[in-house]
Coordinates of C-alpha atoms and ligand atoms in Angstrom, one line a residue:
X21 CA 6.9 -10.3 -31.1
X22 CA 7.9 -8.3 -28.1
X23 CA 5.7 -9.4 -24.9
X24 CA 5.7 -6.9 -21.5
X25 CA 4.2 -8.6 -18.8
X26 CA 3.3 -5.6 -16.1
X27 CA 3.5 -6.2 -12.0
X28 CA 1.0 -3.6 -10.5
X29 CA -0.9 -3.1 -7.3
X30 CA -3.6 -1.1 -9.7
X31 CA -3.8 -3.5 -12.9
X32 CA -6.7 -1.7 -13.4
X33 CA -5.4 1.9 -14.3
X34 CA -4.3 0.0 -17.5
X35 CA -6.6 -1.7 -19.3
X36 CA -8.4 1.7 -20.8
X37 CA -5.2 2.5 -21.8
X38 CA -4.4 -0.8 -23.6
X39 CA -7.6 -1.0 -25.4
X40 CA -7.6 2.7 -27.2
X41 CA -5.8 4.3 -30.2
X42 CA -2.1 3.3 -32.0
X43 CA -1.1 1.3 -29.0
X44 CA -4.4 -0.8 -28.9
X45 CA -4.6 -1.5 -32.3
X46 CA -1.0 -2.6 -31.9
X47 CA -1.6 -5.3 -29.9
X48 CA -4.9 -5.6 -31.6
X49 CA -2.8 -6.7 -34.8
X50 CA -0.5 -8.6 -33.0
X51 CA 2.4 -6.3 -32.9
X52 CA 3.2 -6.3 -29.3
X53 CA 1.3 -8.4 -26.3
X54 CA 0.8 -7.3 -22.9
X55 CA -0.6 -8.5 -19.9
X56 CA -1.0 -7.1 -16.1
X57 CA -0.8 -8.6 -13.3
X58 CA -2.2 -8.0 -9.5
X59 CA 0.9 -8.2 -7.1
X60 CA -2.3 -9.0 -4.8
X61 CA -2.2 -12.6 -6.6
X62 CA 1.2 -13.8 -4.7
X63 CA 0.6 -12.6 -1.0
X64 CA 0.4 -14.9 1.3
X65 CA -1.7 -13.8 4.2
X66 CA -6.0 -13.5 4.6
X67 CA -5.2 -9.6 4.2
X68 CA -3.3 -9.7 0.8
X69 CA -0.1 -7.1 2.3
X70 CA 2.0 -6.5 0.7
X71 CA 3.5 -3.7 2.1
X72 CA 5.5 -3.5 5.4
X73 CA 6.8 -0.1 7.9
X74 CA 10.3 0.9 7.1
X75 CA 13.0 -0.8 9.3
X76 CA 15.0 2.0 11.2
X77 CA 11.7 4.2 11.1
X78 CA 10.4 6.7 8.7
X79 CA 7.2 7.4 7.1
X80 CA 5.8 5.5 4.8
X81 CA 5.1 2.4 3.8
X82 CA 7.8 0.0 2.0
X83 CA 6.8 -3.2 -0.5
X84 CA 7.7 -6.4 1.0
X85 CA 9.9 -9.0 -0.8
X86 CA 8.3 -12.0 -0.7
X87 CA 5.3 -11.3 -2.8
X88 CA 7.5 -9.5 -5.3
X89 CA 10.0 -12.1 -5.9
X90 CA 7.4 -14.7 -5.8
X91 CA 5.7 -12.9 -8.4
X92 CA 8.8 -12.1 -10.6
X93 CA 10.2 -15.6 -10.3
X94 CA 6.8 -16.8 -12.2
X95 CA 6.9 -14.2 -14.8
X96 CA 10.4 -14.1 -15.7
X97 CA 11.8 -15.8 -18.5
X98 CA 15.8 -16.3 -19.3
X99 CA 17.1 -13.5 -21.4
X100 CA 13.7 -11.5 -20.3
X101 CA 14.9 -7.4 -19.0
X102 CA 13.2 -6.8 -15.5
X103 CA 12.6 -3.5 -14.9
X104 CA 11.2 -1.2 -12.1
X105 CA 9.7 2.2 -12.6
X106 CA 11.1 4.6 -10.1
X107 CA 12.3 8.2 -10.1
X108 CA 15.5 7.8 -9.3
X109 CA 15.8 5.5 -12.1
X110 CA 18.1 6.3 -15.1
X111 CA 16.1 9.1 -17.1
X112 CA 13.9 7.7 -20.4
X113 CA 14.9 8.6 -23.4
X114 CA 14.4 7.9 -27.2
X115 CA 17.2 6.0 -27.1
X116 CA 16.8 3.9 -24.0
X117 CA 12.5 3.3 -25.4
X118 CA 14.2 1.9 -28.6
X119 CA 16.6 -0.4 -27.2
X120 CA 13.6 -2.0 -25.1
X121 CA 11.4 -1.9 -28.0
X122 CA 14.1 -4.9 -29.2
X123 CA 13.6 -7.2 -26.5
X124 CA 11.3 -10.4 -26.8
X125 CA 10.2 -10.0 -23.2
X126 CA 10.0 -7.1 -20.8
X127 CA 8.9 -7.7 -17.0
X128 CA 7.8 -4.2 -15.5
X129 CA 7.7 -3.7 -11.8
X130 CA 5.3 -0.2 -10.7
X131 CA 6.2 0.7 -7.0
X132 CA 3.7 2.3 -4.8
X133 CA 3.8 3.5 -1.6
X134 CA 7.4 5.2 -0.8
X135 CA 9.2 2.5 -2.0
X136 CA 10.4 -0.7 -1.8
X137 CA 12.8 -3.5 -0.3
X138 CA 16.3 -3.0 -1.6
X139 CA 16.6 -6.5 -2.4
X140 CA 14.2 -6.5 -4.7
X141 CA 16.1 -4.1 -6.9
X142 CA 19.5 -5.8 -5.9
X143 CA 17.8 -9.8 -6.7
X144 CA 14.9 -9.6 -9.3
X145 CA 15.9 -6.2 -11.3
X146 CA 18.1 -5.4 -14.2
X147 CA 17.0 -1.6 -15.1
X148 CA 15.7 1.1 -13.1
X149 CA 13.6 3.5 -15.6
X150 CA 12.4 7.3 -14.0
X151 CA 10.0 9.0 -16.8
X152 CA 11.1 12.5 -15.1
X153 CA 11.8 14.4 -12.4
X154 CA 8.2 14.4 -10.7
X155 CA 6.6 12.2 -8.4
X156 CA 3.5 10.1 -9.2
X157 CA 1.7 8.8 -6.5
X158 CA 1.9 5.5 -8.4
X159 CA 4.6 3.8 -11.0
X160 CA 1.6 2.3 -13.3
X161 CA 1.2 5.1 -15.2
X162 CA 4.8 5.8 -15.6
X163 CA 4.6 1.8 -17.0
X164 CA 2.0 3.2 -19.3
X165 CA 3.9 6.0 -20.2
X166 CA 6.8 3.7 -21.2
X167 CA 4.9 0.9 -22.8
X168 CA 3.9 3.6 -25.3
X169 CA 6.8 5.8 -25.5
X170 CA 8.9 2.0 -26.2
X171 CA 5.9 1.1 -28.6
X172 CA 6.3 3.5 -31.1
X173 CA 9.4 2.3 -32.1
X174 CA 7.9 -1.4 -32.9
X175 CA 7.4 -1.6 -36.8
X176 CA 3.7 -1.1 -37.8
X177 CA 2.4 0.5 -34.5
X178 CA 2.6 3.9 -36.8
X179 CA 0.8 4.2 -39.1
X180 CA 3.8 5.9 -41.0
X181 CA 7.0 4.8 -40.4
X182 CA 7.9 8.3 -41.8
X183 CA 6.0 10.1 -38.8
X184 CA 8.8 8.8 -36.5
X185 CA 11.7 10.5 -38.8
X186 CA 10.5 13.9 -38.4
X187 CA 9.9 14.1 -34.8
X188 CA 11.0 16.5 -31.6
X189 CA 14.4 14.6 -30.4
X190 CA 14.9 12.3 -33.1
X191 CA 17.4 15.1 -34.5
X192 CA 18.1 17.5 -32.1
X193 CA 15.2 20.3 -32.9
X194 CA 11.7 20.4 -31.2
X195 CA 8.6 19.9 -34.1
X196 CA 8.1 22.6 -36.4
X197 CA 4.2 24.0 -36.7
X198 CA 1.6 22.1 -38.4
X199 CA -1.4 23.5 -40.4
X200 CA -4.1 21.7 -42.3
X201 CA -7.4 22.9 -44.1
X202 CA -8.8 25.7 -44.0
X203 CA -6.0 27.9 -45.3
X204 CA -7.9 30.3 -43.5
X205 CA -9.7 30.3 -40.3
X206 CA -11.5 33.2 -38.3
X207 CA -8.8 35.5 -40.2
X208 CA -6.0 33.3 -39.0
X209 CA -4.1 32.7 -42.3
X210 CA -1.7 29.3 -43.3
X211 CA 2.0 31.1 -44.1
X212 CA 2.0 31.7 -47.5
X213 CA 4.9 29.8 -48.1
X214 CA 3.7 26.2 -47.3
X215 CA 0.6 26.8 -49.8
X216 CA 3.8 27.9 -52.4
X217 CA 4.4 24.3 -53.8
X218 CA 8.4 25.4 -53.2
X219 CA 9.7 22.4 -51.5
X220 CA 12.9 24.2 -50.8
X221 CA 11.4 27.0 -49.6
X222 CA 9.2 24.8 -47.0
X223 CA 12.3 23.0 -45.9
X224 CA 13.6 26.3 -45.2
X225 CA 10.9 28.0 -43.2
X226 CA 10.4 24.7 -41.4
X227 CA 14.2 24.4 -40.3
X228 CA 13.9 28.1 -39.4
X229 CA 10.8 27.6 -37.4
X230 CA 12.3 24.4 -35.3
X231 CA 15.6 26.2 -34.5
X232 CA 13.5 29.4 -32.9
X233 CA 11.3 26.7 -31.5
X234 CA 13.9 24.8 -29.5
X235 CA 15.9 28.1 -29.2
X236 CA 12.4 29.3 -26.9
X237 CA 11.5 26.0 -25.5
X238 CA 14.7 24.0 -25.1
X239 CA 17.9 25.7 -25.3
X240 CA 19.7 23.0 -23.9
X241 CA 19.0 20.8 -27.0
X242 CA 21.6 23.2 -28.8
X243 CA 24.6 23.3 -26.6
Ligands
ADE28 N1 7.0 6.3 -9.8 C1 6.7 7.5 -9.3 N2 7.2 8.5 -9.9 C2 7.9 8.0 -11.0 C3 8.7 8.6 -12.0 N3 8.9 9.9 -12.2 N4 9.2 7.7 -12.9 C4 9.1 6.4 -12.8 N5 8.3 5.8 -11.8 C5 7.8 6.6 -10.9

């Protein structure tokens, strides 16, 4: 069973999170554990800091080492992936969320502030993830983001294990649309050909529909 521990300023962001929906019920089940922890725990000092001014100046607030390593030296275990959520990370993908879905232990490190002490990365880190090329004020939620993005690809968090096959970047073409009953509603009517029963002729118009979808949304996906 895959266990994430998560190092956070803000352990609280994640608890609502863990509790609700596929990714609750996956842990609920016993599919996946994880636990947060308050980086607050390992300071030292009657004020809990654990952030320091930048040396050479700057704006900005930088996290200090000691608390950091203290905290990741307790945590780790061997073989265990440490990694720290930061935009200039390596860019998550599919493929990167599925690779960490196959570890037994993943140690995750949210930053806060505008950054922190290089040698944390360079002593206590193995990956640096970015979830995309915006700035949150916070790396827990990109944590979140990849705790469920990883999760998905754990047997039995999906319901289906079909739902996972036919999704936007598992092949290279964004979802095709989606309509359930009524096969009419306020004069909008379901395509006559998905109420046809001709499987081939479904395939078709979904295939059709994907390619003008991604040809709209996501060119790139094509070249
Ligand atoms: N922390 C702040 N912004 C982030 C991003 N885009 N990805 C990962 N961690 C972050």
């Amino acid at each position: 069973m895959l266990r994430i521990d998560v190092l956070t300023l803000f352990p609280r962001m994640l608890d609502g999170f863990l509790a609700e929906s596929m990714l609750g019920r996956g842990i609920e089940r016993g599919l996946l554990e994880v636990k947060t922890h308050d980086l607050r725990a390992w300071t030292l000092d009657k004020h809990r800091t654990a952030d320091d001014r930048p040396f050479g100046g700057g704006a900005g607030m930088v996290l200090k080492p000691e608390p950091v390593f203290a905290a990741l030296e307790q945590l780790q275990s061997p073989g265990c992936r440490r990694i720290y959520l930061t935009p200039d990370g390596i860019p998550l993908s599919p493929a990167v969320a599925q690779e960490l879905s196959r570890q037994q232990h993943l140690v995750m490190l949210s930053g806060h502030y505008e950054g922190i002490d290089q040698r944390i990365r360079e002593g206590m880190i193995d990956q640096e993830i970015s979830i995309g090329d915006y700035v949150l004020t916070n790396g827990t939620i990109a944590a979140a983001v990849l705790i469920d993005a990883l999760s998905r690809f754990i047997p039995g968090v999906l319901g289906e294990e079909k739902s996972l096959t036919h999704e936007s970047f598992t092949g290279k073409l964004l979802d095709f649309p989606q309509y359930t009953r009524p096969a009419e509603f306020r004069g909008m009517s379901v395509p006559d050909v998905l109420l046809s029963g001709n499987h081939a002729e479904i395939e078709k118009w979904r295939h059709d529909r994907a390619m003008e979808k991604t040809r709209q949304n996501r060119p790139d996906l094509l070249k």
